[in-house]
mmCIF file with all atom_site columns, C-alpha atoms in Angstrom:
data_model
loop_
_atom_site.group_PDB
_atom_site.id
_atom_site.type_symbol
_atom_site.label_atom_id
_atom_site.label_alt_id
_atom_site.label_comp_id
_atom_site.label_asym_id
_atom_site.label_entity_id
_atom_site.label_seq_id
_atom_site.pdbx_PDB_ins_code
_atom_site.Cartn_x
_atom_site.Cartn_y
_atom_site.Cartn_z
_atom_site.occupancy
_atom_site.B_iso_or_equiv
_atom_site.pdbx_formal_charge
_atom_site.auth_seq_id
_atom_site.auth_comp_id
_atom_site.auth_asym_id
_atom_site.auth_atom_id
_atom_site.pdbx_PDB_model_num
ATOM 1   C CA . UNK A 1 1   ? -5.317 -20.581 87.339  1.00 0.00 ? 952  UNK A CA 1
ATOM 2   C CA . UNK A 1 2   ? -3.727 -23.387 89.172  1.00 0.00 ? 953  UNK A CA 1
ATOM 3   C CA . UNK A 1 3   ? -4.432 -26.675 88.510  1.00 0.00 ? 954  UNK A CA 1
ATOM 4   C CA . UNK A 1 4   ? -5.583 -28.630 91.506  1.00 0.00 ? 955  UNK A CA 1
ATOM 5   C CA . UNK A 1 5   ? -2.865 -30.314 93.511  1.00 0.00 ? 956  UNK A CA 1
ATOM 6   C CA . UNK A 1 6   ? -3.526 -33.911 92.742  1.00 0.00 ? 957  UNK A CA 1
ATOM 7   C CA . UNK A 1 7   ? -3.452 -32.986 88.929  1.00 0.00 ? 958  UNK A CA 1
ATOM 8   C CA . UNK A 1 8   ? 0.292  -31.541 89.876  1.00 0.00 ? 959  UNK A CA 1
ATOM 9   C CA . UNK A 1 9   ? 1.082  -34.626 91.788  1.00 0.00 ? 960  UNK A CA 1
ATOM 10  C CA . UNK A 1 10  ? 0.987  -36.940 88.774  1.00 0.00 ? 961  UNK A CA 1
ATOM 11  C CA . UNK A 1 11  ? 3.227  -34.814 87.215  1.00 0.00 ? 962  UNK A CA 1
ATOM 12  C CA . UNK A 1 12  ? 5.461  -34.179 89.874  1.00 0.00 ? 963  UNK A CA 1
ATOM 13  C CA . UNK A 1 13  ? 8.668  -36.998 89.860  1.00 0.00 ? 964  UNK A CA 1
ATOM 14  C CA . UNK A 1 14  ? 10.933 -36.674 93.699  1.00 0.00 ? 965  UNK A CA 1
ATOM 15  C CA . UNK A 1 15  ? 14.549 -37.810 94.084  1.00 0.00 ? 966  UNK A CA 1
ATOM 16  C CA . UNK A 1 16  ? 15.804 -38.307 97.641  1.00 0.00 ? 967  UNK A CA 1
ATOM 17  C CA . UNK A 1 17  ? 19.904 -38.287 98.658  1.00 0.00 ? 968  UNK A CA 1
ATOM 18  C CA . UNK A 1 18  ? 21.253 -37.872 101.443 1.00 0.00 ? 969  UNK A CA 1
ATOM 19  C CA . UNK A 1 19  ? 21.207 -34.856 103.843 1.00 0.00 ? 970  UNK A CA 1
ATOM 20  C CA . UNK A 1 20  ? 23.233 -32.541 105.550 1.00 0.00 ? 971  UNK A CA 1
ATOM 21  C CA . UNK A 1 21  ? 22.926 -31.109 108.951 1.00 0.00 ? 972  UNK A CA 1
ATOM 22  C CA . UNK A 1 22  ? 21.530 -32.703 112.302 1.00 0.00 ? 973  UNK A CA 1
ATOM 23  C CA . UNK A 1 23  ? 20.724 -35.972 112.986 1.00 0.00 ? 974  UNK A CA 1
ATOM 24  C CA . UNK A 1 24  ? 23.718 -37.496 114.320 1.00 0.00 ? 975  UNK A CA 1
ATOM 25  C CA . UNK A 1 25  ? 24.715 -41.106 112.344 1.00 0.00 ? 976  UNK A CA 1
ATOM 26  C CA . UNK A 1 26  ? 21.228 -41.080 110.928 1.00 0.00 ? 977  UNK A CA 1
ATOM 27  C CA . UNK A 1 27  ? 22.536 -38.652 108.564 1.00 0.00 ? 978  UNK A CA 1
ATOM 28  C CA . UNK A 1 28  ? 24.820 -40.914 107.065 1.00 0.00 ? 979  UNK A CA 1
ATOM 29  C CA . UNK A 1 29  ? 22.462 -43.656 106.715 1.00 0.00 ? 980  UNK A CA 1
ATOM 30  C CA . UNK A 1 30  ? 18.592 -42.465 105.699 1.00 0.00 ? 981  UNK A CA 1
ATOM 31  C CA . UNK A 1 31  ? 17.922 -40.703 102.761 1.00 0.00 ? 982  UNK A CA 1
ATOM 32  C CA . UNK A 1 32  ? 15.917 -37.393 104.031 1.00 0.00 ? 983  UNK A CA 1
ATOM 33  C CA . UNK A 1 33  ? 16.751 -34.717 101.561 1.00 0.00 ? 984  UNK A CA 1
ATOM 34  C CA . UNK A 1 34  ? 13.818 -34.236 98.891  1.00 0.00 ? 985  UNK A CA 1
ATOM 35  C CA . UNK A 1 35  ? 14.466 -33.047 95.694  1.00 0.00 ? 986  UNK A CA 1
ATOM 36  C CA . UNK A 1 36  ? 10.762 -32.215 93.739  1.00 0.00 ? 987  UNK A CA 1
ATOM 37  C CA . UNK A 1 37  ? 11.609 -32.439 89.594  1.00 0.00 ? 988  UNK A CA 1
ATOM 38  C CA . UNK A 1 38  ? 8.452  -31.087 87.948  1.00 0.00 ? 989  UNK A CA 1
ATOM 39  C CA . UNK A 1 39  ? 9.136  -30.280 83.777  1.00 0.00 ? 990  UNK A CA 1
ATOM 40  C CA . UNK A 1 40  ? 7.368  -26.828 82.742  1.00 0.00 ? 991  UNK A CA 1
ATOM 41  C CA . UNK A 1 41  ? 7.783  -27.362 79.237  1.00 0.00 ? 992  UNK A CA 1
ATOM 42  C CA . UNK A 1 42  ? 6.302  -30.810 78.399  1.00 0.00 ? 993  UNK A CA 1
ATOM 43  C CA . UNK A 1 43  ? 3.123  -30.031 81.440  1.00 0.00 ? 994  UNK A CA 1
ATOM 44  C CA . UNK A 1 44  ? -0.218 -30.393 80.038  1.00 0.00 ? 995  UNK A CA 1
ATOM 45  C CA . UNK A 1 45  ? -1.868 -28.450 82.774  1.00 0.00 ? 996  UNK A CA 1
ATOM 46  C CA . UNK A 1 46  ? -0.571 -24.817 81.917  1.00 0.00 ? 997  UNK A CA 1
ATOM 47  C CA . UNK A 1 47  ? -1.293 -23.197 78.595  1.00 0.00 ? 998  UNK A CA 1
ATOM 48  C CA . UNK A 1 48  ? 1.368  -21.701 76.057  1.00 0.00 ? 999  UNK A CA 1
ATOM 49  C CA . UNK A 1 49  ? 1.031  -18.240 77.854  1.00 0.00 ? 1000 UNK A CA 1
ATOM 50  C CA . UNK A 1 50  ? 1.324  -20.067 81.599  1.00 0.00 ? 1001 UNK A CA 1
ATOM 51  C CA . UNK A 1 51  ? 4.183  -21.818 80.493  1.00 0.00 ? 1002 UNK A CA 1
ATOM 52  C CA . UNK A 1 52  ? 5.881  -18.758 79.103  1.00 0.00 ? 1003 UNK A CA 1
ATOM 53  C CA . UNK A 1 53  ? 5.012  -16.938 82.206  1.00 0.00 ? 1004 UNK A CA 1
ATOM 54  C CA . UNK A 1 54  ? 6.352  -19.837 84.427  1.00 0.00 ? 1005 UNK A CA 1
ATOM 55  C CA . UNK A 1 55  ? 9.704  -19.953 82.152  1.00 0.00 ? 1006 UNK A CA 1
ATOM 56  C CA . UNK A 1 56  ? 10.518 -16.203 83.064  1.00 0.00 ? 1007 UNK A CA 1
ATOM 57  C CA . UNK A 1 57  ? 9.799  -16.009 86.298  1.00 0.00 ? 1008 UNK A CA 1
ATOM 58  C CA . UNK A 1 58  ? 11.078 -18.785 87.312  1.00 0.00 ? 1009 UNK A CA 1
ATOM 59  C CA . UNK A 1 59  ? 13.990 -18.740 85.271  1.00 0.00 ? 1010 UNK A CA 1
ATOM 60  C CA . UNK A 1 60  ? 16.589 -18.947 88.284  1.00 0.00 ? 1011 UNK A CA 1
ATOM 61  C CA . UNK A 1 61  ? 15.084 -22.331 89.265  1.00 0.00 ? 1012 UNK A CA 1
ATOM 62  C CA . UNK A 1 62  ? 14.558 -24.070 85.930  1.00 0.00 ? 1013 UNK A CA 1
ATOM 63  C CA . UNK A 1 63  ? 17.552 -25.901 84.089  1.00 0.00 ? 1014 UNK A CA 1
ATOM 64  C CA . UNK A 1 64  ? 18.305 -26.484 80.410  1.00 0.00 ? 1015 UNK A CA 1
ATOM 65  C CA . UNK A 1 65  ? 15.740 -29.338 80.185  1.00 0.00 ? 1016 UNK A CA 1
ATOM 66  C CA . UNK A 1 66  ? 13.116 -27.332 81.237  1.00 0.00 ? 1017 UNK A CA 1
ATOM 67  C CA . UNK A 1 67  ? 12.691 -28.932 84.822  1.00 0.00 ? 1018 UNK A CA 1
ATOM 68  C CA . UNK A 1 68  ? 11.765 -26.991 87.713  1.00 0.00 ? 1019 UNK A CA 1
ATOM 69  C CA . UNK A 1 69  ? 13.986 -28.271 90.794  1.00 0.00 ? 1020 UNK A CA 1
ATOM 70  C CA . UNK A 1 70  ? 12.587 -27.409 94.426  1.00 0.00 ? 1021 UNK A CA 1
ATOM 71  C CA . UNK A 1 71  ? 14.688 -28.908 97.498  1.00 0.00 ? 1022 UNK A CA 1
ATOM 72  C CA . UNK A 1 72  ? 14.096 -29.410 101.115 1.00 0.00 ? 1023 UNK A CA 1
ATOM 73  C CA . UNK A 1 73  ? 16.402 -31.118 103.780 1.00 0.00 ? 1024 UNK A CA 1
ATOM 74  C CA . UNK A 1 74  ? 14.799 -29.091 106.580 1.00 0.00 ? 1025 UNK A CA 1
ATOM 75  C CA . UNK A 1 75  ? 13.664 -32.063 108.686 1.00 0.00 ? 1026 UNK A CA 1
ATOM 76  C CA . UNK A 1 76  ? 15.310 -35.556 109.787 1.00 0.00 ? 1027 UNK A CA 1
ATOM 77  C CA . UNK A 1 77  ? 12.173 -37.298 107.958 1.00 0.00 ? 1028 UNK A CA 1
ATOM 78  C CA . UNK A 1 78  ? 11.851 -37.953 104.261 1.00 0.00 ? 1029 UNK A CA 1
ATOM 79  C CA . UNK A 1 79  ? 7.832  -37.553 104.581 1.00 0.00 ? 1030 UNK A CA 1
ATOM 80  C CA . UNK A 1 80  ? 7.945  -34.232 106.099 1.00 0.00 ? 1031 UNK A CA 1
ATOM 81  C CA . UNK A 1 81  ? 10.674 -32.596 103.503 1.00 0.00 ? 1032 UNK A CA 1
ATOM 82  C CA . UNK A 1 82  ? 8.323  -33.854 100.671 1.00 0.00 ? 1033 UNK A CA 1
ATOM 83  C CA . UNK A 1 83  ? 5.282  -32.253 102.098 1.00 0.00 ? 1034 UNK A CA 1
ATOM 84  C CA . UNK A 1 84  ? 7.497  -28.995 102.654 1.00 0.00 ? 1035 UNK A CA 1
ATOM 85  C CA . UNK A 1 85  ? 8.612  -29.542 99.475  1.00 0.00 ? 1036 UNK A CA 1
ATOM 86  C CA . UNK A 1 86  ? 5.338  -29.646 97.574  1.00 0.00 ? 1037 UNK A CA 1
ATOM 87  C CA . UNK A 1 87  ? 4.248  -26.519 99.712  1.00 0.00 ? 1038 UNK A CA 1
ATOM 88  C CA . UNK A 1 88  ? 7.409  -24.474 98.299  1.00 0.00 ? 1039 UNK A CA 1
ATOM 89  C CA . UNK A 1 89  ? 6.363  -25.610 94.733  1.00 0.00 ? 1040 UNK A CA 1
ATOM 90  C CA . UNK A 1 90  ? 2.465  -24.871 95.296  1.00 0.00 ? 1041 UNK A CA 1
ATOM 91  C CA . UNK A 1 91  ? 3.193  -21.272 96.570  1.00 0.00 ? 1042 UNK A CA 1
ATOM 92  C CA . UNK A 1 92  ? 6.019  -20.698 93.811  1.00 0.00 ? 1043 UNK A CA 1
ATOM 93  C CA . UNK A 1 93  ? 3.078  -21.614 90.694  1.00 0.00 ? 1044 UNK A CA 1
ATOM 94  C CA . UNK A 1 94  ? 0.791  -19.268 92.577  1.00 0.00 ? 1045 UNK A CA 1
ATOM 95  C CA . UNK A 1 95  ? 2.747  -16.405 92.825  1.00 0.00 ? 1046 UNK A CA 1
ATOM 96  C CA . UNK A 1 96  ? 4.461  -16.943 89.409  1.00 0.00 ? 1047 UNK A CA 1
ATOM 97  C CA . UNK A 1 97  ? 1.459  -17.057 88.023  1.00 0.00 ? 1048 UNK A CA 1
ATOM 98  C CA . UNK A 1 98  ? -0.479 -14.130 89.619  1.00 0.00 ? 1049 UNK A CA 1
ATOM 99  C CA . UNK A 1 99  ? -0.586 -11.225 86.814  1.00 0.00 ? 1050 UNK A CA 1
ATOM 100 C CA . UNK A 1 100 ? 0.052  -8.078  88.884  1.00 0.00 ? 1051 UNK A CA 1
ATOM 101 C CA . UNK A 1 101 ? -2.435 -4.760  88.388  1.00 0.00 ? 1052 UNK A CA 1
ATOM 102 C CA . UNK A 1 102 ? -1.918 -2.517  86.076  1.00 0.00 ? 1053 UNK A CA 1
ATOM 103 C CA . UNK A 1 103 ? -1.076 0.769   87.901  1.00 0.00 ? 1054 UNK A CA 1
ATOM 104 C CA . UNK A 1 104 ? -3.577 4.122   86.727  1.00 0.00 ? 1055 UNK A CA 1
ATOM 105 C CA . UNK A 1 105 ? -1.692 7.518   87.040  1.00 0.00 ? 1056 UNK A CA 1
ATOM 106 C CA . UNK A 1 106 ? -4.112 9.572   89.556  1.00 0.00 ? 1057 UNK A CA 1
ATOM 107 C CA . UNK A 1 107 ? -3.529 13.366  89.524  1.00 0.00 ? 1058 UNK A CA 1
ATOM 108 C CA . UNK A 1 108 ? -1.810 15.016  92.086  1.00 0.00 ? 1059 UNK A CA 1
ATOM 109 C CA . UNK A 1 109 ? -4.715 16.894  94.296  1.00 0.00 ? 1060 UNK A CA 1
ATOM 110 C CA . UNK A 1 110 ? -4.823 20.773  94.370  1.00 0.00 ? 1061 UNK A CA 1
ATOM 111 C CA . UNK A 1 111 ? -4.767 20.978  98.239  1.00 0.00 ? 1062 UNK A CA 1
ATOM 112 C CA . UNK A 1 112 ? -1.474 18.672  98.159  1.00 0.00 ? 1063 UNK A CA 1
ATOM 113 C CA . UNK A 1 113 ? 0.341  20.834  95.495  1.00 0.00 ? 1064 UNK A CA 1
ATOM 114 C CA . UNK A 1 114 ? -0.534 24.391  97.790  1.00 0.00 ? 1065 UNK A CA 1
ATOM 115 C CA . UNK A 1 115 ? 0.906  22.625  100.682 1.00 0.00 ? 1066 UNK A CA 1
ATOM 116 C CA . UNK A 1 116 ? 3.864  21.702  99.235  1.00 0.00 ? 1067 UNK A CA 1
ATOM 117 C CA . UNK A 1 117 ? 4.353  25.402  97.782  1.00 0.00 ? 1068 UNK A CA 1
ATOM 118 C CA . UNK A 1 118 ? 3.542  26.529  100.819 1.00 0.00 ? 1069 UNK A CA 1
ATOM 119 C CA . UNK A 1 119 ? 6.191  24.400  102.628 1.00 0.00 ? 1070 UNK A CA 1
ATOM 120 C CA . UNK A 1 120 ? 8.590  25.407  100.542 1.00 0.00 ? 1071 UNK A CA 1
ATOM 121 C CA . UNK A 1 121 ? 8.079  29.323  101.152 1.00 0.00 ? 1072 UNK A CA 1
ATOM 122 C CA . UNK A 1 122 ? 8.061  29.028  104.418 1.00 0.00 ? 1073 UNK A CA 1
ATOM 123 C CA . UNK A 1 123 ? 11.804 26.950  104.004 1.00 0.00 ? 1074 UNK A CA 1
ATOM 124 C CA . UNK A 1 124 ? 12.779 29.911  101.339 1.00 0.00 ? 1075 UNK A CA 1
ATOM 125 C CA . UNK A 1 125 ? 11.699 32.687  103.821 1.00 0.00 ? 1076 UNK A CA 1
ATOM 126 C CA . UNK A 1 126 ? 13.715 30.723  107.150 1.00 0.00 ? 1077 UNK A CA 1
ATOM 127 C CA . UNK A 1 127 ? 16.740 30.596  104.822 1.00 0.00 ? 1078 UNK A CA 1
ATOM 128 C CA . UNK A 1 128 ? 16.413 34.730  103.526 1.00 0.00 ? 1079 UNK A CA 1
ATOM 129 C CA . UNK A 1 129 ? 16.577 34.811  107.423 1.00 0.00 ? 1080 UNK A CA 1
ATOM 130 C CA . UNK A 1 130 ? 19.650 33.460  108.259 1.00 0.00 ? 1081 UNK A CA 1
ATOM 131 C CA . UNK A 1 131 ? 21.433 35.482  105.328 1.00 0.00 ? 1082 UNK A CA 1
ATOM 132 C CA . UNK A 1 132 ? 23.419 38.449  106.290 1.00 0.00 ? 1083 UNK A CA 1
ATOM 133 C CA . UNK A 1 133 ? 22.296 41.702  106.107 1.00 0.00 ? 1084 UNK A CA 1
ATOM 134 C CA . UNK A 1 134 ? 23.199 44.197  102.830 1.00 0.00 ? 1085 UNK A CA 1
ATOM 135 C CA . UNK A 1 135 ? 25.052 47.580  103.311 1.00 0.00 ? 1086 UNK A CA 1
ATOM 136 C CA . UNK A 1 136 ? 23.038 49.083  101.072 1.00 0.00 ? 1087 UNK A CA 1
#
């Protein structure tokens, strides 16, 4: 389960630079880029198995320390890249998280079996069809 979002908050450390993109000479002066540092390993929100789960899913996002690194330089304002940012991290622990279904093998229903053997006479017989005739 996901702990609530002001619990993650206090755990959460941001580190702003410089963006790319639009935004003429602001660019070059404000610092709008948001870069959201949360550590997986040393969280005391998440339990051994979380964390585990959270390390291997995630594994493409998380460096050697163990942080978790989400960016955003979508938007000219600092304050809207950090909410963006936090969204991006909230949906990535949710669906990182979520344990997917076990699937059950079902049997393959007697009417669907006879209408695939059927189908397939009926492409046998068009086939003995189109074959040339013997001599004999």
């Amino acid at each position: 389960m996901i702990p609530s979002k002001e619990d993650l908050l206090k755990e959460i450390t941001f580190k702003t630079s410089r963006s790319g993109g639009k935004g003429g000479q602001n660019v070059n002066k404000v610092s709008s880029k948001v870069e959201l540092i949360f550590n997986v390993q040393e969280t005391l929100l998440f339990s051994e198995d979380e964390k585990a789960l959270l390390l291997e899913r995630l594994k493409t996002k998380i460096d050697t320390e163990g942080n978790l690194h989400v960016v955003s330089q979508v938007d000219r304002s600092q304050l809207v890249n950090k909410e963006i940012s936090i969204t991006k991290f909230l949906d990535l622990l949710e669906k990182s998280l979520t344990v997917k279904k076990k699937r059950k093998p079902t049997k393959i229903p007697k009417a669907v079996v006879a209408k695939r053997l059927a189908n397939k006479s009926v492409t046998a017989a068009k086939k003995q069809n189109r074959a040339k005739p013997s001599l004999d």
